Amino acid sequence: QIDHEVHRTENSSKIIANKPVQYAALCDVFEKLEEETGRLKNLAIASEFFCDILKRGVNQDVAEQNLIEVTYLMINRLGPDYEPDLELGLGETLLLKALAQSTGRELRHIKDDYHKAGDIGKVAQISRSRQPIMFKPKPLTIHQVFQNLAEVAKSTGNSSQSRKIGIINRMLAACAGQEAKFLMRSLEGKLRINFGEKSVLVALAKAFAEFECGTGNHSESEADLNALVRAQDQIKEAFAQTPNYEMIIHNCLKYGVGHVAEHCTLKPGIPVKPMLAKPTKSITEIMDTLQDRKFTCEYKYDGERAQVHLLPDGSMRVYSRNSENMTERYPDLIPVIDELRAKNPEIRSLILDSECVAWNLESHEILPFQILATRKRKEVQEKDIKVRVCLFVFDVLYFNGESIIQKPLNERREYLDKHVIEIPEKLQFATRLDSTSVDEMSAFLDQSVHDSCEGLMIKALFGKESHYEPSKRSKYWLKLKKDYLEGVGDSLDLVVIGGYIGKGKRTGWYGGFLLASYNQDTGEYESICKIGTGFSEELLASLTEQLKPKETPKPKPSYVYDKDNSNAEPDVWFEPSMVFEVKVADLTTSPLYKSGASYFGNRDKGISLRFPRFIQIRTDKATEDATSSEQIVEMYESQAVVQS
Ligand code: ATP
C-alpha cells in the first residue's frame, strides 16, 4: 500500500459527514460541459466548480476529499490509471438489464429505446422520469456515488454480475433529474462531456490559482495571470512525475499550487509519464533543429515501451507507455531483474526506461513487433512463454532514493554505465553513437535497420535541454525512421471508428475503415480518412471477426464527422477499441473530415490523409494514445513549411 491511500481511507468518513457535495451539482456541471463546445468556456465551468468545492470545505481535509472524488468522477476513473480494477466500462447487456429491473420496464422496450437513441444515459433519464415515485429519494452525494462505483469496478467472481446490478439499482433508485443519465454513462465508461483529462488538469490549476488569490475570482492583473500560468505548469509537471490526483491535490493544498511539482516527484511504484519524441524526415532536418548542440544517436527498437521500477522492498514492476501495470504480463522479466540486483547488490531502488523487444535466442537476433504482439496479455505463466524478450535500456530516471531526471543525459548515462550491468540477450543497453558527422549518422541509420530496428532516436546529450521531460514530446528527442524518410516523417496511429461493407473479393468482410485522431482537449475522436489499402484477405477476415462485436447502432456522441454529408458516414459504426498504424503520403485539408478543425478555428474543414496505407494494429496503444489532433495539425503545418 502506498501512504497516500492510507491517508484517504483514514479520513474519508469523518470528512464526508462534515460537508457532503451532492451528485446533482456535479451532474449540472456535466450537463453544461456537454452543451458547451468552446474550450475556454468549458475550462471556466469546470474550474469554477472546483473552486467552489475548495471554498466550501470547512477545513482542508474536507476540500481535499471532495475535490479528489469529483476529479476522478470527471475523468471517469476511480483511482490512478496504474492501479488495476479502477476503470469503469461495463457491457451494455448488463446495464440494460439493470435499467429494466430498476425502472420496472420491459427489457425489450429498453433495448428498442437504446437502439434509437444510441446513448444509454438518455434512455436511463427518460425511463426514470416516466417512473412514478412515491417518496422523494434522499439526494445522492458524490461520496456515495464514488464508493458505489468503486465497489462495482472491483467486484469480480461468480456472483459479481448480480452484485453489480444490485448496486446499480440502488443508485438508480436515488437518481433524480439528469443524474441517471450521467450515472449510466459513467458505468458504461463514456461520459461524453467534451472534456478530456488534459483539460481537467488545466481547470484544476485555474481553480487553485483563483482560490489562492483569495477572492476566488480571477482578475486580469499581470500578477494573477502569472500565477495562473505557473499553476498550470506546476500541475502539469506534477502530474507527469506523479500521475496521482490524490497526491497532487493534497500537495496543492499543503504547499500551494505554485510549489506542487517540487513535492510530487518520482517514486518507484508510481509510473512517470514517458518522454516522447518528435518525428523528423531527414538527417539535414535534425542538423537544423539541433544546430551546434552535442547530441547522441541510439537505435530505435521496435517493441513495447517498458518502464522498469525496482522497489526498495526487493519487488519490481513494469509499466507500459500509458502507465498500465504490465508486471504480470512479463513474469519472465522478474528473474532478469533479480539477476541485475545480484550483479550489483548496491542497487536499492531504480527506474529504467527501456524498450522490451522480442528476441530470438537461437539466432541471437531481434524479432519484429508483430511477433511480440503474439504474446499473451493476460494470465501469463512463465512456463508457457514462447516468445522471449530482451530489454534494451536507454535511460535511467531514478537511483537509490534520488530522482535524476533533471540531470543531463550524459550524466544519466554515467549512472547507467556505472550501476546497471548488462545481461546478454536479457537486458542490454541501446546501441549508441555519439557523433554529429552526417556520414557517420547515415551509416549508423543503415546499420540500425540492418539490425532489425526502425531507425534512430537522436537526443540532446548535454545541458538543460537534455533533461528527461516526463510526458513531453520534445524537440530534443527526435525520431528518424528509415521507412518514412520521404513521407511525413512518421506513421500515424489512428482509431478505427467505422467500417465499410466489402464488395467483390472482399464480400463478407469489412472492405475498408473510417479512422479518427484523438483530440486530447475535448476527449473526442475526429474523423481523418477512409482506409482500404494494405490489408490482406486473411487480415480483413480477422479484423471483421474482432470488430463485429464492436458495432454500435449509432455514431458515439464523441465522434466528430461531417453530419450533413452522407459521404462522411461509414456503413457501420464501431465503439472505439482499436488503433491502426498507418503510413501516409501527405496531409491535406478536406471538408469531409474533421481532424484538427477546432485548432484552425474553422470547424468546417479538417485535415485528411492522402494515400493512407495500413501497416499494423497497435496492440500496445489505447485509443486515447492515438496520434492527437494537435499533433496532426503540427504535422500539417510543418509540411506546409517544407513545401513552401
Ligand atoms: P512510434 O509509433 O514511433 O513507436 P510512439 O507514438 O509510440 O511512436 P514516440 O515517442 O513517437 O512514441 O517514439 C518513441 C518510441 O520509440 C518510444 O516510446 C519507445 O517506445 C521507442 N523507442 C525505441 N528505442 C528507443 C530509444 N533508444 N530511445 C527512446 N525511445 C525508444
mmCIF file of C-alpha atoms in Angstrom, residues 495-515 529-537 539-541 543-544 547-548 551 569-574 578 580 582 593 612 614:
data_model
loop_
_atom_site.group_PDB
_atom_site.id
_atom_site.type_symbol
_atom_site.label_atom_id
_atom_site.label_comp_id
_atom_site.label_asym_id
_atom_site.label_seq_id
_atom_site.Cartn_x
_atom_site.Cartn_y
_atom_site.Cartn_z
ATOM 1 C CA VAL A 495 -8.600 4.939 -34.059
ATOM 2 C CA VAL A 496 -10.990 2.756 -36.070
ATOM 3 C CA ILE A 497 -14.448 4.312 -35.688
ATOM 4 C CA GLY A 498 -16.335 2.905 -38.673
ATOM 5 C CA GLY A 499 -16.352 0.210 -41.334
ATOM 6 C CA TYR A 500 -17.381 -0.165 -44.977
ATOM 7 C CA ILE A 501 -19.046 -3.356 -46.184
ATOM 8 C CA GLY A 502 -16.682 -5.197 -48.536
ATOM 9 C CA LYS A 503 -17.597 -5.778 -52.165
ATOM 10 C CA GLY A 504 -16.307 -8.201 -54.841
ATOM 11 C CA LYS A 505 -13.395 -10.203 -53.427
ATOM 12 C CA ARG A 506 -13.974 -8.608 -50.034
ATOM 13 C CA THR A 507 -17.635 -9.669 -49.758
ATOM 14 C CA GLY A 508 -18.449 -10.977 -46.287
ATOM 15 C CA TRP A 509 -15.872 -8.769 -44.550
ATOM 16 C CA TYR A 510 -15.373 -5.103 -43.986
ATOM 17 C CA GLY A 511 -13.545 -3.797 -47.032
ATOM 18 C CA GLY A 512 -12.350 -0.512 -45.533
ATOM 19 C CA PHE A 513 -12.426 1.559 -42.370
ATOM 20 C CA LEU A 514 -13.063 5.087 -41.172
ATOM 21 C CA LEU A 515 -10.252 6.364 -38.951
ATOM 22 C CA CYS A 529 -9.652 9.368 -43.530
ATOM 23 C CA LYS A 530 -11.069 6.253 -45.063
ATOM 24 C CA ILE A 531 -8.571 3.428 -45.489
ATOM 25 C CA GLY A 532 -8.747 0.355 -47.709
ATOM 26 C CA THR A 533 -5.138 -0.276 -48.696
ATOM 27 C CA GLY A 534 -2.572 -2.534 -47.098
ATOM 28 C CA PHE A 535 -4.934 -5.329 -45.980
ATOM 29 C CA SER A 536 -4.563 -8.985 -46.938
ATOM 30 C CA GLU A 537 -7.710 -11.120 -47.206
ATOM 31 C CA LEU A 539 -6.348 -9.782 -42.196
ATOM 32 C CA LEU A 540 -9.730 -8.458 -43.320
ATOM 33 C CA ALA A 541 -11.339 -11.694 -42.152
ATOM 34 C CA LEU A 543 -10.469 -7.685 -38.442
ATOM 35 C CA THR A 544 -14.107 -8.432 -39.251
ATOM 36 C CA LEU A 547 -14.625 -5.599 -34.874
ATOM 37 C CA LYS A 548 -18.065 -7.148 -35.460
ATOM 38 C CA GLU A 551 -20.553 -2.459 -33.958
ATOM 39 C CA GLU A 569 -20.609 8.269 -42.881
ATOM 40 C CA PRO A 570 -19.347 4.694 -42.934
ATOM 41 C CA ASP A 571 -21.697 1.709 -43.412
ATOM 42 C CA VAL A 572 -21.298 0.701 -39.766
ATOM 43 C CA TRP A 573 -20.025 2.475 -36.670
ATOM 44 C CA PHE A 574 -17.779 0.909 -34.042
ATOM 45 C CA MET A 578 -8.635 -0.495 -31.971
ATOM 46 C CA PHE A 580 -4.205 1.171 -36.685
ATOM 47 C CA VAL A 582 -0.938 3.990 -40.930
ATOM 48 C CA TYR A 593 -13.045 15.189 -42.431
ATOM 49 C CA PRO A 612 -3.151 6.083 -46.313
ATOM 50 C CA PHE A 614 -2.344 0.108 -43.225
#
